[in-house]
Coordinates of C-alpha atoms (C1' of nucleotides) in Angstrom, one line a residue:
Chain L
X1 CA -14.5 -19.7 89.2
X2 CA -11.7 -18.7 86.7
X3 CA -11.9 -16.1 84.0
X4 CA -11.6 -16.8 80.8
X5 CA -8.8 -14.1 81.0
X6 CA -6.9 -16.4 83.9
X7 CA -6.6 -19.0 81.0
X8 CA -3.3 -20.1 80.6
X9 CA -1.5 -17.9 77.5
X10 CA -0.6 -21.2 76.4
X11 CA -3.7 -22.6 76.2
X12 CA -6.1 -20.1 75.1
X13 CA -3.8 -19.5 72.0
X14 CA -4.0 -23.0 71.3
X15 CA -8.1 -22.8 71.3
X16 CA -7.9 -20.1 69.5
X17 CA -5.7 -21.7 66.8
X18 CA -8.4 -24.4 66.8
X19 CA -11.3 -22.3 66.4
X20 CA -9.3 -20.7 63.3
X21 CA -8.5 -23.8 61.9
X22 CA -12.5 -24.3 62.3
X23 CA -13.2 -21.1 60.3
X24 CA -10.7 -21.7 57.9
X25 CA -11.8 -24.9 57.1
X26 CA -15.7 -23.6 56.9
X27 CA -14.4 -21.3 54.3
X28 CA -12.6 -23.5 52.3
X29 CA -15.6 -26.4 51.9
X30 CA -17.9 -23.1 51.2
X31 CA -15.4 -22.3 48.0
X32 CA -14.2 -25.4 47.2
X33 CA -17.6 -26.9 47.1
X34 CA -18.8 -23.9 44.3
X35 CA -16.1 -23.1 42.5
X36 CA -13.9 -26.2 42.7
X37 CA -10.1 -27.1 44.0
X38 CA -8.7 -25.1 41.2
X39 CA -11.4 -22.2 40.9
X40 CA -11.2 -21.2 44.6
X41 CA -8.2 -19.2 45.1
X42 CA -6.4 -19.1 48.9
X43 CA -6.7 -15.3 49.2
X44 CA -10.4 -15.9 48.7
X45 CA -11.0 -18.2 51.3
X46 CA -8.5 -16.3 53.9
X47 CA -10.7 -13.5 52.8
X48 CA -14.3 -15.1 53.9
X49 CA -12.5 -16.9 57.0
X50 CA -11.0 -13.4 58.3
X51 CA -7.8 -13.3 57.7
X52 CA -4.8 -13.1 55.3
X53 CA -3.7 -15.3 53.0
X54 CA 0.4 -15.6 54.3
X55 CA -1.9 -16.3 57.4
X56 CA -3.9 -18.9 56.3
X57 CA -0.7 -20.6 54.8
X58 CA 0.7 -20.3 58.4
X59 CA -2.1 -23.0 59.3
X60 CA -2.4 -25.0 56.1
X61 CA 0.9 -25.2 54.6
X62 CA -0.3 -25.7 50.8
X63 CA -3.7 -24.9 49.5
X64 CA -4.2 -28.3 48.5
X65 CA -3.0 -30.0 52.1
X66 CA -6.2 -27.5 52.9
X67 CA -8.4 -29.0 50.0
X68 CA -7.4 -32.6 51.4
X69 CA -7.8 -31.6 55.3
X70 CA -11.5 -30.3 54.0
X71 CA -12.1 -33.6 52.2
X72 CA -11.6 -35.5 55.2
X73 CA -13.5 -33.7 57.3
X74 CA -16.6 -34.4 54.8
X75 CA -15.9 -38.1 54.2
X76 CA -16.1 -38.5 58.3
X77 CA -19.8 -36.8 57.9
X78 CA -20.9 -39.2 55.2
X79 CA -20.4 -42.7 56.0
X80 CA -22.1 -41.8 59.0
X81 CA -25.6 -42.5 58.5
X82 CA -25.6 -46.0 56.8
X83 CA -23.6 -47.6 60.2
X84 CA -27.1 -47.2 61.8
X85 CA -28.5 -49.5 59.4
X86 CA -29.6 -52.4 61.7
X87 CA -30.3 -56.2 61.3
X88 CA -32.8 -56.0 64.5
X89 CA -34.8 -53.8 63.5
X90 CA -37.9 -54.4 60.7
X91 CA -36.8 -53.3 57.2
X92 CA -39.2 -51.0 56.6
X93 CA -38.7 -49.0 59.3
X94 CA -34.9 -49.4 59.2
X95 CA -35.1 -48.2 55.3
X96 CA -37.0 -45.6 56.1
X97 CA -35.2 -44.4 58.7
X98 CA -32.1 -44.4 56.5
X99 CA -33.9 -42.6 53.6
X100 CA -34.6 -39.6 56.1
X101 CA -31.3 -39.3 57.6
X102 CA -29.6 -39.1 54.0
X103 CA -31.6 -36.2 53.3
X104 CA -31.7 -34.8 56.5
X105 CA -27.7 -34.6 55.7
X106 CA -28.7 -33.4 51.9
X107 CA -30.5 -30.6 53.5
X108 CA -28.3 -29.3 56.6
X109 CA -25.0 -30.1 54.7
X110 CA -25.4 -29.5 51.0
X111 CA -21.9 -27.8 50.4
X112 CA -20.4 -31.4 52.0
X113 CA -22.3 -32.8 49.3
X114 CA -21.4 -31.2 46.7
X115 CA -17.2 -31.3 47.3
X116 CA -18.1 -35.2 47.6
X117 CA -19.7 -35.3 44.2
X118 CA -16.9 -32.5 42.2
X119 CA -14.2 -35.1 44.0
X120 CA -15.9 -38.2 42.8
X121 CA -17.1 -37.2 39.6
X122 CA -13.4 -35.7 38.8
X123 CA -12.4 -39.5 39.6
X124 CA -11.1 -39.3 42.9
X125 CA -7.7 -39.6 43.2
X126 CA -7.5 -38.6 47.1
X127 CA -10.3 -40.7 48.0
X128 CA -10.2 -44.1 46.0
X129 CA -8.3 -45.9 48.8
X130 CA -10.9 -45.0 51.1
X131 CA -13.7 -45.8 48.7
X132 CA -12.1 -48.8 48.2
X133 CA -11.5 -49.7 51.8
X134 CA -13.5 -48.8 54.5
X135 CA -16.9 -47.9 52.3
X136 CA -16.7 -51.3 50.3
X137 CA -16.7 -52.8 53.4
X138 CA -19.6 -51.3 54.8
X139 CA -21.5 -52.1 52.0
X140 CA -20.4 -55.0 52.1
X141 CA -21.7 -56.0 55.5
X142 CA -25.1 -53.4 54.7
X143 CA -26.0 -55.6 51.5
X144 CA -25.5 -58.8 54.0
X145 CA -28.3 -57.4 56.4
X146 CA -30.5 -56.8 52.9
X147 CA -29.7 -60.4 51.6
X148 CA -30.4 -61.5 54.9
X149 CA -34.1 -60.2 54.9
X150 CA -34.5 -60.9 51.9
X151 CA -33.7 -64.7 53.1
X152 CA -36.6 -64.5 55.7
X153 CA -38.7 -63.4 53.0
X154 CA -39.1 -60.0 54.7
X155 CA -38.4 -58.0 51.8
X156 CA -38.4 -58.6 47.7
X157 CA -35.6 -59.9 45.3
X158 CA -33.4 -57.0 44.7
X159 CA -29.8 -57.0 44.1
X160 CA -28.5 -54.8 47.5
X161 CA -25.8 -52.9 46.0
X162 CA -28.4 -51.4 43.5
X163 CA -30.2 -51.0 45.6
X164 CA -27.9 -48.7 48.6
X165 CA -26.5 -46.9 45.4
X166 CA -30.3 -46.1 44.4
X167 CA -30.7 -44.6 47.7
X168 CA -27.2 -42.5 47.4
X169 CA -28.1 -41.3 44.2
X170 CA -31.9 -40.1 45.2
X171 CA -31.0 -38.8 48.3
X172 CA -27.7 -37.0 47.2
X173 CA -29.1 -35.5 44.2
X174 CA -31.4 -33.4 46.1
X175 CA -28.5 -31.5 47.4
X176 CA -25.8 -32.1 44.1
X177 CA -28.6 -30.9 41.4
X178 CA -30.5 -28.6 43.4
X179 CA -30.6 -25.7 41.3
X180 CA -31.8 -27.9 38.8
X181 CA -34.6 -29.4 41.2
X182 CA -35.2 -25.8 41.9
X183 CA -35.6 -25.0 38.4
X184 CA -37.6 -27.5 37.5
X185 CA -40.1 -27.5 41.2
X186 CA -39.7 -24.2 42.1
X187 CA -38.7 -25.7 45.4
X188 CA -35.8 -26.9 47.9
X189 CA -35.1 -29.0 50.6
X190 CA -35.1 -25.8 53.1
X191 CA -38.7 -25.7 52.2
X192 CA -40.1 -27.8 55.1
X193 CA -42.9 -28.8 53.1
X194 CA -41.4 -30.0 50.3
X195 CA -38.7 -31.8 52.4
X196 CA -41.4 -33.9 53.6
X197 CA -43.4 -34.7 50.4
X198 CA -39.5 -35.7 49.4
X199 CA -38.2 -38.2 52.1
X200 CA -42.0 -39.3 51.4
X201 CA -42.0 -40.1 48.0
X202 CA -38.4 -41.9 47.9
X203 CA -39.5 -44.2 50.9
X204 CA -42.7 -44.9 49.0
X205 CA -40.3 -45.8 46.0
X206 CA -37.6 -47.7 47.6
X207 CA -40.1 -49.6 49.9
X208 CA -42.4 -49.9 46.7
X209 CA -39.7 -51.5 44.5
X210 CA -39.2 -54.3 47.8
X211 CA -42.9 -55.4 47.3
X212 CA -43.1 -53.5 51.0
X213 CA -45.9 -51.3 51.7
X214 CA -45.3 -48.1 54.2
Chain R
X1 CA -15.0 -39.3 -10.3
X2 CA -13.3 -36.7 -8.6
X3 CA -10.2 -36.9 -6.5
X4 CA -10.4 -35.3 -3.1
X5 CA -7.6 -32.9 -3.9
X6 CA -9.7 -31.9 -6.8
X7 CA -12.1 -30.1 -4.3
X8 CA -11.6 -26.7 -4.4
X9 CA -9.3 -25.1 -2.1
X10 CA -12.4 -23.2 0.2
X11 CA -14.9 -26.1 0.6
X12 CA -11.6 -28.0 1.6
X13 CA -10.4 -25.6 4.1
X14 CA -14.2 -25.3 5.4
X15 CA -14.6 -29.2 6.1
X16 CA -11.0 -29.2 7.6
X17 CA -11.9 -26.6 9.5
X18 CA -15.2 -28.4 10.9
X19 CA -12.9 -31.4 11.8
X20 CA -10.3 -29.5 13.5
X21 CA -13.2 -27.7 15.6
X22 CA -14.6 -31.3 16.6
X23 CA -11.6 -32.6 17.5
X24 CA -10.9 -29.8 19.6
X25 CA -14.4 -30.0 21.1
X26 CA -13.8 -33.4 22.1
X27 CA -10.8 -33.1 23.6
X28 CA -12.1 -30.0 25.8
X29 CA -15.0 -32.5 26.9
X30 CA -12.5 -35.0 27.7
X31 CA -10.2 -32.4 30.0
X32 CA -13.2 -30.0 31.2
X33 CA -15.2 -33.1 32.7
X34 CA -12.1 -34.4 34.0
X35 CA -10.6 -31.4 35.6
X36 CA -13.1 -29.0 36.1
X37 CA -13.5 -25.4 34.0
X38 CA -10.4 -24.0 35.9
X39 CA -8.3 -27.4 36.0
X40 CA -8.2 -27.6 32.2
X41 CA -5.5 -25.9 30.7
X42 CA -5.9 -24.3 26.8
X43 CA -2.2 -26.1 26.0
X44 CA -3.2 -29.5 27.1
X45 CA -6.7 -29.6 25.0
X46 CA -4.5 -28.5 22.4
X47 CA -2.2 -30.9 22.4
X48 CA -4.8 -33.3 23.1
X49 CA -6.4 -32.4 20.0
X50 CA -3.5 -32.2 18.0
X51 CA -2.6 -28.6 17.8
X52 CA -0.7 -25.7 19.0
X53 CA -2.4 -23.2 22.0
X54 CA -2.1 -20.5 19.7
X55 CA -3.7 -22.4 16.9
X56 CA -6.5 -23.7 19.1
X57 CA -6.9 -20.1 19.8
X58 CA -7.7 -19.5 16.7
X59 CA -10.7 -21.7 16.3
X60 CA -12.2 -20.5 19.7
X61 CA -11.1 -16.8 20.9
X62 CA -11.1 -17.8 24.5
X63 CA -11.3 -20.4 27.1
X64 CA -14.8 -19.5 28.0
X65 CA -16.0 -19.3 24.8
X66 CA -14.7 -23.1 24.3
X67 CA -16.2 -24.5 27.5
X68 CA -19.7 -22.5 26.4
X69 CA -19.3 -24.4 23.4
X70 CA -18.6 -27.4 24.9
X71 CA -21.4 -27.0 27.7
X72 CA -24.0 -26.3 24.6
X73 CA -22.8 -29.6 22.5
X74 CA -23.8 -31.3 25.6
X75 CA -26.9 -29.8 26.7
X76 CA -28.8 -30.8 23.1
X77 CA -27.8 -34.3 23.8
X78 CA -28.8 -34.2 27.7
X79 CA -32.3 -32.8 26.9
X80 CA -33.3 -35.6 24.3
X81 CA -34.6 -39.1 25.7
X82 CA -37.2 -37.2 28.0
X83 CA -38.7 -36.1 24.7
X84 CA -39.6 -39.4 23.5
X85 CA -41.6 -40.1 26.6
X86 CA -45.0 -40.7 24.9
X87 CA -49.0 -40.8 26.3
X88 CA -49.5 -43.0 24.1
X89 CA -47.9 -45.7 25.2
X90 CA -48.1 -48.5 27.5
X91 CA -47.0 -46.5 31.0
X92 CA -44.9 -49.4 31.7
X93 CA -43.2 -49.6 28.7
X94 CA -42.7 -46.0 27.9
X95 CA -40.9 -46.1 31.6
X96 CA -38.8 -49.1 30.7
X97 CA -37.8 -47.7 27.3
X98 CA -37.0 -44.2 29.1
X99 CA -34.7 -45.8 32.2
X100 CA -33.0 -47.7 29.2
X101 CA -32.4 -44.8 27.3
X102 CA -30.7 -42.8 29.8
X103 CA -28.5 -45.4 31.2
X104 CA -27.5 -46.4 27.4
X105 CA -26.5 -42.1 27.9
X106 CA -24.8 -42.8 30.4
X107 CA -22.5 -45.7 29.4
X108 CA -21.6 -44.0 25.7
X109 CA -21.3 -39.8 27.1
X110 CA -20.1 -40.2 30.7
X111 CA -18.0 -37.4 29.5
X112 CA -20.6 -35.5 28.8
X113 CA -22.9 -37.1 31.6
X114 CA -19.7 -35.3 33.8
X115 CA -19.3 -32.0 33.2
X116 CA -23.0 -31.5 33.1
X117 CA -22.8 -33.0 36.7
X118 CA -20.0 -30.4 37.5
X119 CA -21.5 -27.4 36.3
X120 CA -24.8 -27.9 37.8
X121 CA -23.0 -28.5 41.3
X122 CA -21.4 -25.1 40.8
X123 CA -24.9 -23.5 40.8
X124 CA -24.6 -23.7 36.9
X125 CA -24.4 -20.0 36.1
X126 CA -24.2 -20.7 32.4
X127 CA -27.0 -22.7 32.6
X128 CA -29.8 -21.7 34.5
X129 CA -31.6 -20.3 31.9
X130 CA -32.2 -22.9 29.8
X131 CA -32.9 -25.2 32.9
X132 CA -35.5 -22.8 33.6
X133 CA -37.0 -22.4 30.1
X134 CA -36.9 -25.3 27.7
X135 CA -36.0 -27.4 30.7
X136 CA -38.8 -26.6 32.9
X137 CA -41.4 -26.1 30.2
X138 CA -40.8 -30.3 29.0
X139 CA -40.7 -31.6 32.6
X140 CA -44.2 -30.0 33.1
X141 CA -45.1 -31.5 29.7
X142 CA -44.0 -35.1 30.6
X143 CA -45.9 -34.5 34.3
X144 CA -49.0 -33.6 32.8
X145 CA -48.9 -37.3 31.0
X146 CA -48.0 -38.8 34.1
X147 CA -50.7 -37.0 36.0
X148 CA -53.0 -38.3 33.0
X149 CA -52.0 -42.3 33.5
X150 CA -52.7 -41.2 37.2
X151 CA -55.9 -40.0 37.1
X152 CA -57.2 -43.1 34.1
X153 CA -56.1 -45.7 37.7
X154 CA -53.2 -47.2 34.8
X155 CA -50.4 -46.4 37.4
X156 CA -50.2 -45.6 41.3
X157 CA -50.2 -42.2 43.1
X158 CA -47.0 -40.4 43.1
X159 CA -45.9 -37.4 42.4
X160 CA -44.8 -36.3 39.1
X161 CA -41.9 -34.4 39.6
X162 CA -40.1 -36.8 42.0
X163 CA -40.9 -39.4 40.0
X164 CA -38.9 -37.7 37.0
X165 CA -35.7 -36.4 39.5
X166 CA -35.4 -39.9 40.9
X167 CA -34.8 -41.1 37.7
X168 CA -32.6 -38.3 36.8
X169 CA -30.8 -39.6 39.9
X170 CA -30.2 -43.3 39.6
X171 CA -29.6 -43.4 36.0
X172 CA -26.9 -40.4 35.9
X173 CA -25.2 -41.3 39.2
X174 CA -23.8 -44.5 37.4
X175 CA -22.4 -42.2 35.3
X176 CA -21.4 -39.3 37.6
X177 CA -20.5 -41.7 40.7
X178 CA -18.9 -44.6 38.6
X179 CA -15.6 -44.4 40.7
X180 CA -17.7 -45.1 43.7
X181 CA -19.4 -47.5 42.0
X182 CA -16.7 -49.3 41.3
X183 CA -15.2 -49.4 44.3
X184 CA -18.1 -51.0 46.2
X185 CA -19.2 -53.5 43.3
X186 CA -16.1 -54.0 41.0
X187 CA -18.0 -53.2 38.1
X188 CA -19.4 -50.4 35.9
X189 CA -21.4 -50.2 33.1
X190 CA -19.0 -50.9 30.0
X191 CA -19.3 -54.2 31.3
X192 CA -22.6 -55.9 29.5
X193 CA -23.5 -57.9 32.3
X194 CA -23.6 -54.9 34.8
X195 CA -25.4 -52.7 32.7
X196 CA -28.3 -55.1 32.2
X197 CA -28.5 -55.8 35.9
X198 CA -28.7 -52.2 36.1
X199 CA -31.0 -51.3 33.8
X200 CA -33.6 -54.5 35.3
X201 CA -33.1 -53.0 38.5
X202 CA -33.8 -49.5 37.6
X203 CA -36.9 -50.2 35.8
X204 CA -37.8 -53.0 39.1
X205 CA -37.4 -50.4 41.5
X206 CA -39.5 -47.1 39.5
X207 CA -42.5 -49.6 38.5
X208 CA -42.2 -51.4 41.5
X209 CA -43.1 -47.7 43.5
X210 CA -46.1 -47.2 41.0
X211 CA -47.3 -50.4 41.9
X212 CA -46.8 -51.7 38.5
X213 CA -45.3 -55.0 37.7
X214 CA -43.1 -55.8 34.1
Chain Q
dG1 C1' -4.2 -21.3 9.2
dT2 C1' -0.1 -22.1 11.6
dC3 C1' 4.0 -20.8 13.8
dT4 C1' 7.5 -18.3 17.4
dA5 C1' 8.0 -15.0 20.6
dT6 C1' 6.2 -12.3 24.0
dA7 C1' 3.1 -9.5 26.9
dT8 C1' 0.6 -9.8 31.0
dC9 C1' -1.5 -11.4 35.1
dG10 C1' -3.2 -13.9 38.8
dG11 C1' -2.1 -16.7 42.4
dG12 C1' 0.6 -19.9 45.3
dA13 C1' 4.3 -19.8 48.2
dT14 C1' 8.5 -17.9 50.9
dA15 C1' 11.6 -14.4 53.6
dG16 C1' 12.0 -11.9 57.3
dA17 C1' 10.6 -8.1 60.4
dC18 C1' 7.7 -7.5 64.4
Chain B
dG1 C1' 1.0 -15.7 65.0
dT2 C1' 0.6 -12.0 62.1
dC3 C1' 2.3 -8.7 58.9
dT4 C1' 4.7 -6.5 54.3
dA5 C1' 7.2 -7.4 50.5
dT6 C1' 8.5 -10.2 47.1
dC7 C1' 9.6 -14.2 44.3
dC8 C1' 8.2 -17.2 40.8
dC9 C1' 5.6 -20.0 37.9
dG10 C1' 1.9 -21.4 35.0
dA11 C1' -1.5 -20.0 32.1
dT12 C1' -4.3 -17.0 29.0
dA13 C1' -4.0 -14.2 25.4
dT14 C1' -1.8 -11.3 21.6
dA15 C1' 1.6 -9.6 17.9
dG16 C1' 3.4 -10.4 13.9
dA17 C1' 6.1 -13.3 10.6
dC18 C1' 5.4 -17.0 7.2

DNA sequence: GTCTATATCGGGATAGAC
DNA sequence: GTCTATCCCGATATAGAC
């Protein structure tokens, strides 16, 4: 069996570049995420990724082809979850399954969250075509499985885009505004405890407002 | 009757002075919620507001004593509605009238709605304090009514605190989020229609989990 | 209170050696 | 790929005349 030293020059510089690119890009959502596109500095996030800013600016040409690289990278994370929602399955289940992974996300990935919601809230000018695009059209096709139920009489009148944007805002706000759900609970998402009386209490309020019982 | 430019020359200056300061508040709000603390620059709130740099340096010394100003200003209106929540109500309707109130917030101050949004996500150094005080303190205050319906059977179990965060969350995320909003549905809350559908919706789906019916 | 001019600085980006 | 040195611009803030 080979050596990792029998690697190829060629080769192993390339991983290496990628693993780079990984730890620059780590970096950047970490900054970007707390101090925003125009409050994190380049020499600051070469600094936390290990290396020097002429550096960094060997792998990301501008700081802001690094901001949109990062931005990418997140929006591939979030519409994610809501592709699993299924028309087989029974709605409760498939609701609450939904609920859990959001904040499963909202817990593991909180700085992804938050450089979502500075980008949106700022008005998005990188990501309105995709918004407009590909996530409109998974709604789209989500709130036809919802309309669909509600058809079979399998779930309450509710208007579906409310209520997917009901479950975005519930679930996302746990990671946007938790220092403020910290000040206010004392608590987090991190605490196991609480992260259970949370994904419990919004699928009791989302299935609740469906006329569905858990 | 006097004419204005019989006013004497310091009261004049004074409620100038007052004017100018608004105008330069507003336009701050307008740039800080758009940009972000750092993405603002002093020269275009100035201009915005209809002044020099220099001059607009002259009403507030620094940046940061501007966007502390601005941040205050906007804090005494976020803190209001919950106030009103009342135990002597109806649950149901005080609910209602709450859900109402802060999606009326957040169709006339999404400005404001904004750049609270942003500096929380930051971690809300400026902030934390008074999230943690006066904040806290009236959360705990409105729980303790809630717990009080609770406990007289006039609305389901649920916890307080969720209960109060998820409608943090759905009522300022059409505020916060209205670019992704508007991308999936086409609409926002300016439009009269929307906001009613929104507001019926809201109140549906919190009620709805209490296992309350309007 | 408002202006012009200017000091000062941080930070993004480039040049070129190694 | 990585480094040192440097350029350059935008932006905050100040000085001082009017």
């Amino acid at each position: 069996m080979q050596q990792p030293a029998n690697t190829p020059p060629a080769r192993r510089r390339r991983k290496d570049g990628q693993a780079r690119r990984e730890a620059i890009l780590d970096a950047a959502l970490a900054l970007f995420s707390g101090l925003g596109l125009h409050g994190a500095s380049v020499e600051g996030i070469a600094e936390r990724a290990g290396l020097s800013k002429t550096n960094l600016l060997y792998y990301f040409p501008s700081k802001e082809d690094l901001y949109v690289a990062v931005l990418r990278r997140v929006l591939d994370i979030w519409l994610d979850p809501l592709q699993a929602l299924d028309a087989d399955s029974a709605p409760a289940e498939a609701l609450k399954d939904y609920i859990r992974a959001k904040l499963t996300l909202s817990r593991d990935a909180p700085q992804a969250s938050r450089l979502f919601c500075l980008e949106i809230v700022q008005g998005a000018p990188l990501l309105r075509a995709e918004l407009e695009g590909p996530l409109r059209a998974l709604v789209e096709a989500k709130a036809a499985i919802l309309r669909g139920w509600r058809a079979e009489g399998r779930i309450g009148a509710h208007d579906p885009h409310h209520l997917i944007v009901s479950i975005w805002a519930i679930t996302q706000h746990y990671a946007d505004f938790a220092v403020q759900v910290n000040a206010v609970t004392g608590r987090g998402l991190d605490d196991p405890e609480f992260f259970e009386s949370v994904v419990a209490s919004t699928q009791a309020l989302i299935l609740g407002g469906l006329g569905l019982r858990p």
